[in-house]
DNA sequence: TAAGCGTGGCT
DNA sequence: TAGCCAAGCTT
């Protein structure tokens, strides 16, 4: 790297040659659609590009703008988010769309502060949308930027990384700069075995010169992940037009898998709870099979109980769902996994 | 402030 | 292959 050129100039030149083509990005020199930028940033929170890409395409085909999302049925939105995880993101997307429609004339606000006030937009997303969609100078810090900057400057700790990022962020093209950092972090400056031979910033990188690339960023120690035990209840009945229906509930709006359709479960406890809190007094059969599912902060070991329900009404507040259409129910992965294990789903 | 909150791709 | 990890936010 030419020592007289800034890191930002060098990185932007690299980006002009190597930028990934992604469905939420506009062609060079074109301002992208703020709605698509916002949606992509929310989908990409803690989620990989490979996972997001097809989900983004399907989403914008169904809800192409703020107005359509603000008017959407929330149950449809939650079902469309199924499998992406962190379901508060979907709830907040709808809340924010309504706020944008009501308070901002249907257009995303174009300042970092106003964006930050919307539900689901934190420091990172507000800065990213302001910079990428509106050309604002904003300091965008995600895990990629943290990794690249901490290595460049051997900066340990978030305050030091923020100071360094502030100093590096250019006044012009701050959005491209942020995306360049992310592309670099994804393709070159990876957590393990970074490809420093290909890095345009290698000569300027303090960690590289010291041979300690993988020592940055400094990560806090991980805590052990406990195991909890529970039971999933599969209650089925004959459908009116033939076939089978299964009882689905909606989970409470807050907390784990909040607002999502679900199979009924009992308590999640340290020891196997068996048939505790079954949704009906039925003749339950415990299957000789368990389902294991890892959440962020604990692992769930699930027993599977199945029963038949002959009465017409549902035993609890719930809905009967055709088993043949279960894929359209939008079940979180843990329940989709259980349904598959129970064998009622192809 | 630290804990709660999901999932799938990648190595 | 079993961890590791990701374009974080909320309370």
mmCIF file of C-alpha atoms (C1' of nucleotides) in Angstrom:
data_model
loop_
_atom_site.group_PDB
_atom_site.id
_atom_site.type_symbol
_atom_site.label_atom_id
_atom_site.label_comp_id
_atom_site.label_asym_id
_atom_site.label_seq_id
_atom_site.Cartn_x
_atom_site.Cartn_y
_atom_site.Cartn_z
ATOM 1 C CA UNK A 1 0.000 0.000 0.000
ATOM 2 C CA UNK A 2 1.172 3.489 -0.798
ATOM 3 C CA UNK A 3 1.904 5.018 2.578
ATOM 4 C CA UNK A 4 0.655 8.386 1.391
ATOM 5 C CA UNK A 5 -2.809 7.104 0.687
ATOM 6 C CA UNK A 6 -5.290 6.635 3.465
ATOM 7 C CA UNK A 7 -6.598 3.272 4.540
ATOM 8 C CA UNK A 8 -10.058 4.353 3.401
ATOM 9 C CA UNK A 9 -8.871 5.238 -0.105
ATOM 10 C CA UNK A 10 -7.057 1.942 -0.458
ATOM 11 C CA UNK A 11 -10.030 -0.033 0.804
ATOM 12 C CA UNK A 12 -12.491 1.813 -1.445
ATOM 13 C CA UNK A 13 -10.301 1.124 -4.469
ATOM 14 C CA UNK A 14 -10.303 -2.550 -3.526
ATOM 15 C CA UNK A 15 -14.078 -2.430 -3.089
ATOM 16 C CA UNK A 16 -14.550 -0.867 -6.519
ATOM 17 C CA UNK A 17 -12.823 -3.899 -7.984
ATOM 18 C CA UNK A 18 -14.072 -6.673 -5.688
ATOM 19 C CA UNK A 19 -17.472 -5.727 -4.293
ATOM 20 C CA UNK A 20 -19.884 -8.640 -4.092
ATOM 21 C CA UNK A 21 -23.079 -8.425 -6.088
ATOM 22 C CA UNK A 22 -25.925 -8.779 -3.594
ATOM 23 C CA UNK A 23 -29.669 -8.366 -4.144
ATOM 24 C CA UNK A 24 -29.934 -5.420 -1.743
ATOM 25 C CA UNK A 25 -27.048 -3.529 -3.312
ATOM 26 C CA UNK A 26 -27.524 -1.025 -6.111
ATOM 27 C CA UNK A 27 -25.157 -0.788 -9.101
ATOM 28 C CA UNK A 28 -22.094 1.422 -8.528
ATOM 29 C CA UNK A 29 -23.017 5.061 -8.148
ATOM 30 C CA UNK A 30 -26.733 4.388 -7.677
ATOM 31 C CA UNK A 31 -28.468 5.064 -4.356
ATOM 32 C CA UNK A 32 -30.071 1.826 -3.154
ATOM 33 C CA UNK A 33 -33.711 1.602 -2.024
ATOM 34 C CA UNK A 34 -33.753 2.482 1.711
ATOM 35 C CA UNK A 35 -36.429 -0.124 2.417
ATOM 36 C CA UNK A 36 -34.279 -2.870 0.913
ATOM 37 C CA UNK A 37 -31.207 -1.653 2.775
ATOM 38 C CA UNK A 38 -33.090 -1.619 6.074
ATOM 39 C CA UNK A 39 -34.626 -5.047 5.483
ATOM 40 C CA UNK A 40 -31.304 -6.562 4.476
ATOM 41 C CA UNK A 41 -29.533 -5.113 7.504
ATOM 42 C CA UNK A 42 -32.133 -6.554 9.861
ATOM 43 C CA UNK A 43 -32.089 -9.954 8.175
ATOM 44 C CA UNK A 44 -28.294 -9.959 8.316
ATOM 45 C CA UNK A 45 -28.159 -9.356 12.071
ATOM 46 C CA UNK A 46 -26.270 -12.399 13.361
ATOM 47 C CA UNK A 47 -27.201 -14.210 10.164
ATOM 48 C CA UNK A 48 -25.029 -15.174 7.198
ATOM 49 C CA UNK A 49 -25.329 -13.802 3.659
ATOM 50 C CA UNK A 50 -25.833 -17.340 2.346
ATOM 51 C CA UNK A 51 -28.875 -17.784 4.585
ATOM 52 C CA UNK A 52 -30.319 -14.344 3.933
ATOM 53 C CA UNK A 53 -30.053 -14.098 0.169
ATOM 54 C CA UNK A 54 -33.001 -16.342 -0.833
ATOM 55 C CA UNK A 55 -35.094 -15.184 2.123
ATOM 56 C CA UNK A 56 -34.577 -11.564 1.136
ATOM 57 C CA UNK A 57 -35.699 -12.229 -2.445
ATOM 58 C CA UNK A 58 -38.860 -13.992 -1.301
ATOM 59 C CA UNK A 59 -39.636 -11.257 1.222
ATOM 60 C CA UNK A 60 -39.381 -8.298 -1.158
ATOM 61 C CA UNK A 61 -41.464 -10.165 -3.721
ATOM 62 C CA UNK A 62 -44.235 -10.394 -1.121
ATOM 63 C CA UNK A 63 -43.762 -7.085 0.719
ATOM 64 C CA UNK A 64 -41.924 -4.786 -1.714
ATOM 65 C CA UNK A 65 -42.108 -1.577 0.299
ATOM 66 C CA UNK A 66 -42.838 0.013 3.666
ATOM 67 C CA UNK A 67 -46.540 0.457 2.926
ATOM 68 C CA UNK A 68 -47.133 -3.195 2.128
ATOM 69 C CA UNK A 69 -45.247 -4.330 5.220
ATOM 70 C CA UNK A 70 -47.080 -1.861 7.438
ATOM 71 C CA UNK A 71 -50.367 -3.305 6.195
ATOM 72 C CA UNK A 72 -49.275 -6.942 6.423
ATOM 73 C CA UNK A 73 -50.943 -9.545 8.600
ATOM 74 C CA UNK A 74 -48.550 -10.068 11.483
ATOM 75 C CA UNK A 75 -49.171 -13.828 11.511
ATOM 76 C CA UNK A 76 -48.090 -13.957 7.860
ATOM 77 C CA UNK A 77 -44.978 -11.969 8.681
ATOM 78 C CA UNK A 78 -44.016 -14.259 11.554
ATOM 79 C CA UNK A 79 -44.566 -17.348 9.394
ATOM 80 C CA UNK A 80 -42.422 -15.810 6.652
ATOM 81 C CA UNK A 81 -39.625 -15.309 9.165
ATOM 82 C CA UNK A 82 -39.740 -18.927 10.374
ATOM 83 C CA UNK A 83 -36.329 -20.540 10.298
ATOM 84 C CA UNK A 84 -34.401 -17.267 10.399
ATOM 85 C CA UNK A 85 -34.273 -17.060 14.187
ATOM 86 C CA UNK A 86 -34.245 -14.090 16.545
ATOM 87 C CA UNK A 87 -37.945 -13.599 15.952
ATOM 88 C CA UNK A 88 -38.105 -10.221 17.683
ATOM 89 C CA UNK A 89 -36.598 -8.938 14.456
ATOM 90 C CA UNK A 90 -39.781 -9.778 12.544
ATOM 91 C CA UNK A 91 -42.045 -8.285 15.204
ATOM 92 C CA UNK A 92 -39.950 -5.108 15.191
ATOM 93 C CA UNK A 93 -39.953 -4.893 11.396
ATOM 94 C CA UNK A 94 -43.738 -4.620 11.430
ATOM 95 C CA UNK A 95 -43.729 -2.163 14.322
ATOM 96 C CA UNK A 96 -41.148 -0.006 12.578
ATOM 97 C CA UNK A 97 -43.010 -0.149 9.256
ATOM 98 C CA UNK A 98 -46.156 1.103 10.969
ATOM 99 C CA UNK A 99 -44.185 3.886 12.660
ATOM 100 C CA UNK A 100 -42.597 4.901 9.356
ATOM 101 C CA UNK A 101 -46.013 4.965 7.705
ATOM 102 C CA UNK A 102 -47.583 6.929 10.561
ATOM 103 C CA UNK A 103 -44.800 9.323 11.528
ATOM 104 C CA UNK A 104 -42.526 9.660 8.496
ATOM 105 C CA UNK A 105 -44.899 9.792 5.549
ATOM 106 C CA UNK A 106 -44.073 6.235 4.570
ATOM 107 C CA UNK A 107 -40.405 6.969 3.901
ATOM 108 C CA UNK A 108 -37.535 5.875 6.092
ATOM 109 C CA UNK A 109 -36.060 8.815 7.999
ATOM 110 C CA UNK A 110 -32.670 9.785 6.603
ATOM 111 C CA UNK A 111 -30.719 10.584 9.763
ATOM 112 C CA UNK A 112 -28.934 8.239 12.096
ATOM 113 C CA UNK A 113 -30.759 9.581 15.164
ATOM 114 C CA UNK A 114 -34.235 9.217 13.677
ATOM 115 C CA UNK A 115 -33.434 5.715 12.424
ATOM 116 C CA UNK A 116 -32.048 4.774 15.836
ATOM 117 C CA UNK A 117 -35.427 5.623 17.376
ATOM 118 C CA UNK A 118 -37.228 2.930 15.364
ATOM 119 C CA UNK A 119 -37.757 -0.480 16.979
ATOM 120 C CA UNK A 120 -35.143 -3.029 15.999
ATOM 121 C CA UNK A 121 -32.570 -0.477 14.865
ATOM 122 C CA UNK A 122 -29.640 -0.244 17.237
ATOM 123 C CA UNK A 123 -26.372 1.623 16.863
ATOM 124 C CA UNK A 124 -25.128 -0.607 14.092
ATOM 125 C CA UNK A 125 -28.244 -0.749 11.906
ATOM 126 C CA UNK A 126 -29.055 2.954 12.234
ATOM 127 C CA UNK A 127 -25.520 3.854 11.174
ATOM 128 C CA UNK A 128 -25.511 1.330 8.338
ATOM 129 C CA UNK A 129 -28.822 2.530 6.859
ATOM 130 C CA UNK A 130 -27.869 6.190 7.239
ATOM 131 C CA UNK A 131 -24.577 5.606 5.451
ATOM 132 C CA UNK A 132 -25.589 3.070 2.798
ATOM 133 C CA UNK A 133 -29.070 4.289 1.896
ATOM 134 C CA UNK A 134 -28.684 8.032 2.498
ATOM 135 C CA UNK A 135 -25.000 8.764 2.013
ATOM 136 C CA UNK A 136 -24.533 10.037 5.537
ATOM 137 C CA UNK A 137 -21.175 9.971 7.221
ATOM 138 C CA UNK A 138 -21.771 7.403 9.970
ATOM 139 C CA UNK A 139 -19.424 5.130 11.858
ATOM 140 C CA UNK A 140 -20.642 1.603 11.193
ATOM 141 C CA UNK A 141 -19.344 -1.061 13.561
ATOM 142 C CA UNK A 142 -20.363 -4.678 13.192
ATOM 143 C CA UNK A 143 -18.412 -7.852 13.860
ATOM 144 C CA UNK A 144 -16.506 -7.495 10.580
ATOM 145 C CA UNK A 145 -15.479 -3.908 11.224
ATOM 146 C CA UNK A 146 -14.522 -4.815 14.762
ATOM 147 C CA UNK A 147 -12.311 -7.629 13.494
ATOM 148 C CA UNK A 148 -10.670 -5.653 10.685
ATOM 149 C CA UNK A 149 -10.113 -2.526 12.748
ATOM 150 C CA UNK A 150 -8.907 -4.358 15.842
ATOM 151 C CA UNK A 151 -6.313 -6.119 13.700
ATOM 152 C CA UNK A 152 -5.306 -3.021 11.756
ATOM 153 C CA UNK A 153 -4.683 -1.050 14.924
ATOM 154 C CA UNK A 154 -4.152 -3.888 17.423
ATOM 155 C CA UNK A 155 -7.060 -2.305 19.256
ATOM 156 C CA UNK A 156 -8.314 -4.300 22.243
ATOM 157 C CA UNK A 157 -11.818 -3.647 23.561
ATOM 158 C CA UNK A 158 -14.847 -1.974 22.078
ATOM 159 C CA UNK A 159 -13.992 1.636 23.068
ATOM 160 C CA UNK A 160 -10.590 1.383 21.391
ATOM 161 C CA UNK A 161 -12.148 -0.176 18.299
ATOM 162 C CA UNK A 162 -14.726 2.615 18.110
ATOM 163 C CA UNK A 163 -12.078 5.300 18.373
ATOM 164 C CA UNK A 164 -10.079 3.661 15.608
ATOM 165 C CA UNK A 165 -13.147 3.238 13.396
ATOM 166 C CA UNK A 166 -14.073 6.894 13.929
ATOM 167 C CA UNK A 167 -10.626 7.910 12.727
ATOM 168 C CA UNK A 168 -10.692 5.604 9.698
ATOM 169 C CA UNK A 169 -14.207 6.393 8.416
ATOM 170 C CA UNK A 170 -14.054 8.810 5.467
ATOM 171 C CA UNK A 171 -16.341 11.815 5.037
ATOM 172 C CA UNK A 172 -17.321 10.657 1.563
ATOM 173 C CA UNK A 173 -18.618 7.189 0.654
ATOM 174 C CA UNK A 174 -19.040 6.124 4.284
ATOM 175 C CA UNK A 175 -21.618 3.558 3.127
ATOM 176 C CA UNK A 176 -19.259 2.023 0.589
ATOM 177 C CA UNK A 177 -16.526 2.102 3.209
ATOM 178 C CA UNK A 178 -18.711 0.130 5.611
ATOM 179 C CA UNK A 179 -19.661 -2.408 2.962
ATOM 180 C CA UNK A 180 -16.034 -2.673 1.907
ATOM 181 C CA UNK A 181 -15.096 -3.478 5.497
ATOM 182 C CA UNK A 182 -17.746 -6.187 5.561
ATOM 183 C CA UNK A 183 -16.674 -7.696 2.252
ATOM 184 C CA UNK A 184 -13.073 -7.610 3.378
ATOM 185 C CA UNK A 185 -13.965 -9.171 6.712
ATOM 186 C CA UNK A 186 -15.954 -11.878 4.977
ATOM 187 C CA UNK A 187 -13.581 -12.761 2.151
ATOM 188 C CA UNK A 188 -10.113 -11.858 3.448
ATOM 189 C CA UNK A 189 -9.955 -10.866 7.095
ATOM 190 C CA UNK A 190 -11.746 -13.958 8.379
ATOM 191 C CA UNK A 191 -11.808 -14.996 12.041
ATOM 192 C CA UNK A 192 -9.591 -18.015 11.392
ATOM 193 C CA UNK A 193 -6.688 -18.133 8.948
ATOM 194 C CA UNK A 194 -7.112 -14.692 7.393
ATOM 195 C CA UNK A 195 -5.861 -14.436 3.801
ATOM 196 C CA UNK A 196 -3.355 -11.688 4.454
ATOM 197 C CA UNK A 197 -1.538 -12.371 1.175
ATOM 198 C CA UNK A 198 -4.618 -11.083 -0.630
ATOM 199 C CA UNK A 199 -5.355 -8.201 1.712
ATOM 200 C CA UNK A 200 -5.012 -4.660 0.343
ATOM 201 C CA UNK A 201 -4.383 -3.404 3.874
ATOM 202 C CA UNK A 202 -1.766 -5.949 4.928
ATOM 203 C CA UNK A 203 1.122 -3.464 4.874
ATOM 204 C CA UNK A 204 -0.782 -1.170 7.218
ATOM 205 C CA UNK A 205 -1.974 -3.923 9.548
ATOM 206 C CA UNK A 206 -0.343 -3.880 12.964
ATOM 207 C CA UNK A 207 -1.533 -7.360 13.875
ATOM 208 C CA UNK A 208 -0.197 -8.760 10.604
ATOM 209 C CA UNK A 209 3.192 -7.164 11.079
ATOM 210 C CA UNK A 210 3.292 -8.659 14.572
ATOM 211 C CA UNK A 211 2.114 -12.056 13.303
ATOM 212 C CA UNK A 212 -0.817 -12.079 15.727
ATOM 213 C CA UNK A 213 -3.794 -11.729 13.425
ATOM 214 C CA UNK A 214 -5.841 -14.349 15.229
ATOM 215 C CA UNK A 215 -5.272 -12.718 18.601
ATOM 216 C CA UNK A 216 -7.698 -9.987 17.514
ATOM 217 C CA UNK A 217 -10.398 -9.128 18.216
ATOM 218 C CA UNK A 218 -10.065 -10.018 21.882
ATOM 219 C CA UNK A 219 -13.086 -12.140 22.750
ATOM 220 C CA UNK A 220 -14.604 -12.640 26.200
ATOM 221 C CA UNK A 221 -14.569 -16.190 27.508
ATOM 222 C CA UNK A 222 -17.575 -18.268 26.524
ATOM 223 C CA UNK A 223 -19.888 -19.568 29.158
ATOM 224 C CA UNK A 224 -20.945 -23.203 29.229
ATOM 225 C CA UNK A 225 -24.297 -23.983 27.669
ATOM 226 C CA UNK A 226 -26.634 -25.875 30.020
ATOM 227 C CA UNK A 227 -29.045 -28.593 28.938
ATOM 228 C CA UNK A 228 -32.772 -28.412 29.614
ATOM 229 C CA UNK A 229 -35.362 -31.099 29.128
ATOM 230 C CA UNK A 230 -38.898 -30.846 27.861
ATOM 231 C CA UNK A 231 -41.734 -32.614 26.077
ATOM 232 C CA UNK A 232 -43.395 -31.752 22.793
ATOM 233 C CA UNK A 233 -47.036 -32.795 22.479
ATOM 234 C CA UNK A 234 -48.396 -33.912 19.129
ATOM 235 C CA UNK A 235 -52.188 -34.056 19.363
ATOM 236 C CA UNK A 236 -53.896 -35.095 16.161
ATOM 237 C CA UNK A 237 -57.407 -35.712 14.949
ATOM 238 C CA UNK A 238 -59.119 -36.719 11.716
ATOM 239 C CA UNK A 239 -59.760 -33.718 9.471
ATOM 240 C CA UNK A 240 -63.243 -33.024 8.198
ATOM 241 C CA UNK A 241 -62.324 -33.600 4.552
ATOM 242 C CA UNK A 242 -60.053 -36.557 5.256
ATOM 243 C CA UNK A 243 -56.435 -36.546 6.328
ATOM 244 C CA UNK A 244 -55.044 -35.416 9.649
ATOM 245 C CA UNK A 245 -54.910 -32.215 11.644
ATOM 246 C CA UNK A 246 -52.524 -31.353 14.461
ATOM 247 C CA UNK A 247 -52.999 -28.930 17.323
ATOM 248 C CA UNK A 248 -50.848 -25.803 17.101
ATOM 249 C CA UNK A 249 -50.583 -23.010 19.640
ATOM 250 C CA UNK A 250 -49.172 -19.510 19.425
ATOM 251 C CA UNK A 251 -46.353 -18.752 21.803
ATOM 252 C CA UNK A 252 -46.466 -15.694 24.050
ATOM 253 C CA UNK A 253 -45.463 -12.486 22.292
ATOM 254 C CA UNK A 254 -42.274 -12.054 24.282
ATOM 255 C CA UNK A 255 -39.459 -14.399 25.127
ATOM 256 C CA UNK A 256 -38.092 -17.414 23.336
ATOM 257 C CA UNK A 257 -39.729 -17.970 19.918
ATOM 258 C CA UNK A 258 -42.126 -15.182 20.873
ATOM 259 C CA UNK A 259 -45.202 -14.796 18.715
ATOM 260 C CA UNK A 260 -44.494 -17.921 16.692
ATOM 261 C CA UNK A 261 -46.801 -20.850 15.951
ATOM 262 C CA UNK A 262 -45.657 -23.889 17.844
ATOM 263 C CA UNK A 263 -46.402 -27.398 18.943
ATOM 264 C CA UNK A 264 -47.555 -27.414 22.573
ATOM 265 C CA UNK A 265 -44.790 -27.984 25.108
ATOM 266 C CA UNK A 266 -44.640 -28.500 28.824
ATOM 267 C CA UNK A 267 -42.072 -26.874 31.128
ATOM 268 C CA UNK A 268 -38.377 -26.883 30.281
ATOM 269 C CA UNK A 269 -36.598 -28.185 33.323
ATOM 270 C CA UNK A 270 -33.423 -29.809 34.573
ATOM 271 C CA UNK A 271 -34.951 -33.275 34.526
ATOM 272 C CA UNK A 272 -37.337 -34.817 32.038
ATOM 273 C CA UNK A 273 -40.829 -33.473 32.894
ATOM 274 C CA UNK A 274 -42.739 -36.266 31.154
ATOM 275 C CA UNK A 275 -46.391 -35.431 30.598
ATOM 276 C CA UNK A 276 -46.470 -32.407 32.882
ATOM 277 C CA UNK A 277 -48.694 -29.634 31.514
ATOM 278 C CA UNK A 278 -49.962 -31.682 28.610
ATOM 279 C CA UNK A 279 -52.460 -29.667 26.518
ATOM 280 C CA UNK A 280 -55.178 -32.294 26.961
ATOM 281 C CA UNK A 281 -56.097 -35.248 29.101
ATOM 282 C CA UNK A 282 -55.454 -37.736 26.343
ATOM 283 C CA UNK A 283 -53.951 -41.200 26.035
ATOM 284 C CA UNK A 284 -50.393 -40.032 25.415
ATOM 285 C CA UNK A 285 -47.741 -42.319 24.000
ATOM 286 C CA UNK A 286 -44.129 -41.360 24.589
ATOM 287 C CA UNK A 287 -42.135 -42.058 21.444
ATOM 288 C CA UNK A 288 -38.904 -43.944 21.784
ATOM 289 C CA UNK A 289 -37.029 -41.033 20.260
ATOM 290 C CA UNK A 290 -35.651 -37.684 21.403
ATOM 291 C CA UNK A 291 -35.045 -34.446 19.548
ATOM 292 C CA UNK A 292 -32.081 -32.298 20.438
ATOM 293 C CA UNK A 293 -31.959 -28.622 19.571
ATOM 294 C CA UNK A 294 -29.334 -26.018 20.384
ATOM 295 C CA UNK A 295 -30.396 -22.494 21.250
ATOM 296 C CA UNK A 296 -27.985 -19.662 21.882
ATOM 297 C CA UNK A 297 -27.801 -20.107 25.616
ATOM 298 C CA UNK A 298 -28.974 -23.660 26.277
ATOM 299 C CA UNK A 299 -29.499 -27.021 24.646
ATOM 300 C CA UNK A 300 -32.958 -28.560 24.672
ATOM 301 C CA UNK A 301 -33.502 -32.308 24.860
ATOM 302 C CA UNK A 302 -37.079 -33.040 23.911
ATOM 303 C CA UNK A 303 -39.206 -36.090 24.482
ATOM 304 C CA UNK A 304 -42.055 -36.605 22.025
ATOM 305 C CA UNK A 305 -45.598 -37.445 23.144
ATOM 306 C CA UNK A 306 -48.348 -38.251 20.651
ATOM 307 C CA UNK A 307 -52.066 -38.770 21.118
ATOM 308 C CA UNK A 308 -55.332 -38.846 19.243
ATOM 309 C CA UNK A 309 -58.180 -36.427 19.970
ATOM 310 C CA UNK A 310 -61.689 -37.573 19.136
ATOM 311 C CA UNK A 311 -63.806 -34.679 20.343
ATOM 312 C CA UNK A 312 -64.680 -31.965 17.890
ATOM 313 C CA UNK A 313 -63.476 -28.973 19.851
ATOM 314 C CA UNK A 314 -59.902 -28.108 20.673
ATOM 315 C CA UNK A 315 -58.981 -28.800 24.303
ATOM 316 C CA UNK A 316 -57.249 -25.440 24.720
ATOM 317 C CA UNK A 317 -57.045 -22.133 22.905
ATOM 318 C CA UNK A 318 -55.319 -23.312 19.768
ATOM 319 C CA UNK A 319 -55.828 -24.081 16.119
ATOM 320 C CA UNK A 320 -56.079 -27.321 14.223
ATOM 321 C CA UNK A 321 -53.700 -27.316 11.288
ATOM 322 C CA UNK A 322 -53.735 -29.734 8.358
ATOM 323 C CA UNK A 323 -50.677 -31.933 8.625
ATOM 324 C CA UNK A 324 -50.248 -31.913 4.849
ATOM 325 C CA UNK A 325 -49.879 -28.123 5.014
ATOM 326 C CA UNK A 326 -47.614 -28.004 8.033
ATOM 327 C CA UNK A 327 -44.779 -26.472 6.016
ATOM 328 C CA UNK A 328 -46.976 -23.383 5.552
ATOM 329 C CA UNK A 329 -47.533 -22.955 9.286
ATOM 330 C CA UNK A 330 -44.154 -21.274 9.674
ATOM 331 C CA UNK A 331 -42.919 -23.320 12.603
ATOM 332 C CA UNK A 332 -39.591 -22.443 14.198
ATOM 333 C CA UNK A 333 -36.917 -24.979 13.422
ATOM 334 C CA UNK A 334 -37.115 -26.789 16.730
ATOM 335 C CA UNK A 335 -40.773 -27.686 16.081
ATOM 336 C CA UNK A 336 -40.237 -28.477 12.412
ATOM 337 C CA UNK A 337 -37.511 -30.845 13.544
ATOM 338 C CA UNK A 338 -39.842 -32.470 16.073
ATOM 339 C CA UNK A 339 -42.638 -32.848 13.518
ATOM 340 C CA UNK A 340 -40.254 -34.529 11.145
ATOM 341 C CA UNK A 341 -39.032 -36.861 13.863
ATOM 342 C CA UNK A 342 -42.581 -37.774 14.748
ATOM 343 C CA UNK A 343 -42.886 -38.810 11.151
ATOM 344 C CA UNK A 344 -46.100 -37.072 10.227
ATOM 345 C CA UNK A 345 -44.298 -34.747 7.830
ATOM 346 C CA UNK A 346 -42.594 -35.642 4.609
ATOM 347 C "C1'" DT B 1 -24.490 -4.584 32.520
ATOM 348 C "C1'" DA B 2 -24.982 -8.918 31.407
ATOM 349 C "C1'" DA B 3 -28.175 -12.033 29.958
ATOM 350 C "C1'" DG B 4 -31.765 -13.492 26.755
ATOM 351 C "C1'" DC B 5 -32.650 -14.256 22.189
ATOM 352 C "C1'" DG B 6 -32.122 -18.875 16.797
ATOM 353 C "C1'" DT B 7 -30.369 -20.749 13.168
ATOM 354 C "C1'" DG B 8 -27.636 -22.660 9.410
ATOM 355 C "C1'" DG B 9 -23.247 -22.424 6.921
ATOM 356 C "C1'" DC B 10 -18.577 -23.395 7.328
ATOM 357 C "C1'" DT B 11 -14.257 -25.605 8.882
ATOM 358 C "C1'" DT C 1 -17.975 -33.389 12.839
ATOM 359 C "C1'" DA C 2 -18.832 -30.690 16.509
ATOM 360 C "C1'" DG C 3 -17.976 -26.349 17.422
ATOM 361 C "C1'" DC C 4 -17.525 -21.804 15.881
ATOM 362 C "C1'" DC C 5 -19.550 -17.927 14.333
ATOM 363 C "C1'" DA C 6 -22.495 -14.317 12.024
ATOM 364 C "C1'" DA C 7 -24.087 -7.123 8.546
ATOM 365 C "C1'" DG C 8 -27.022 -7.117 16.934
ATOM 366 C "C1'" DC C 9 -31.065 -5.553 19.726
ATOM 367 C "C1'" DT C 10 -33.535 -5.255 24.013
ATOM 368 C "C1'" DT C 11 -34.132 -5.098 28.802
#
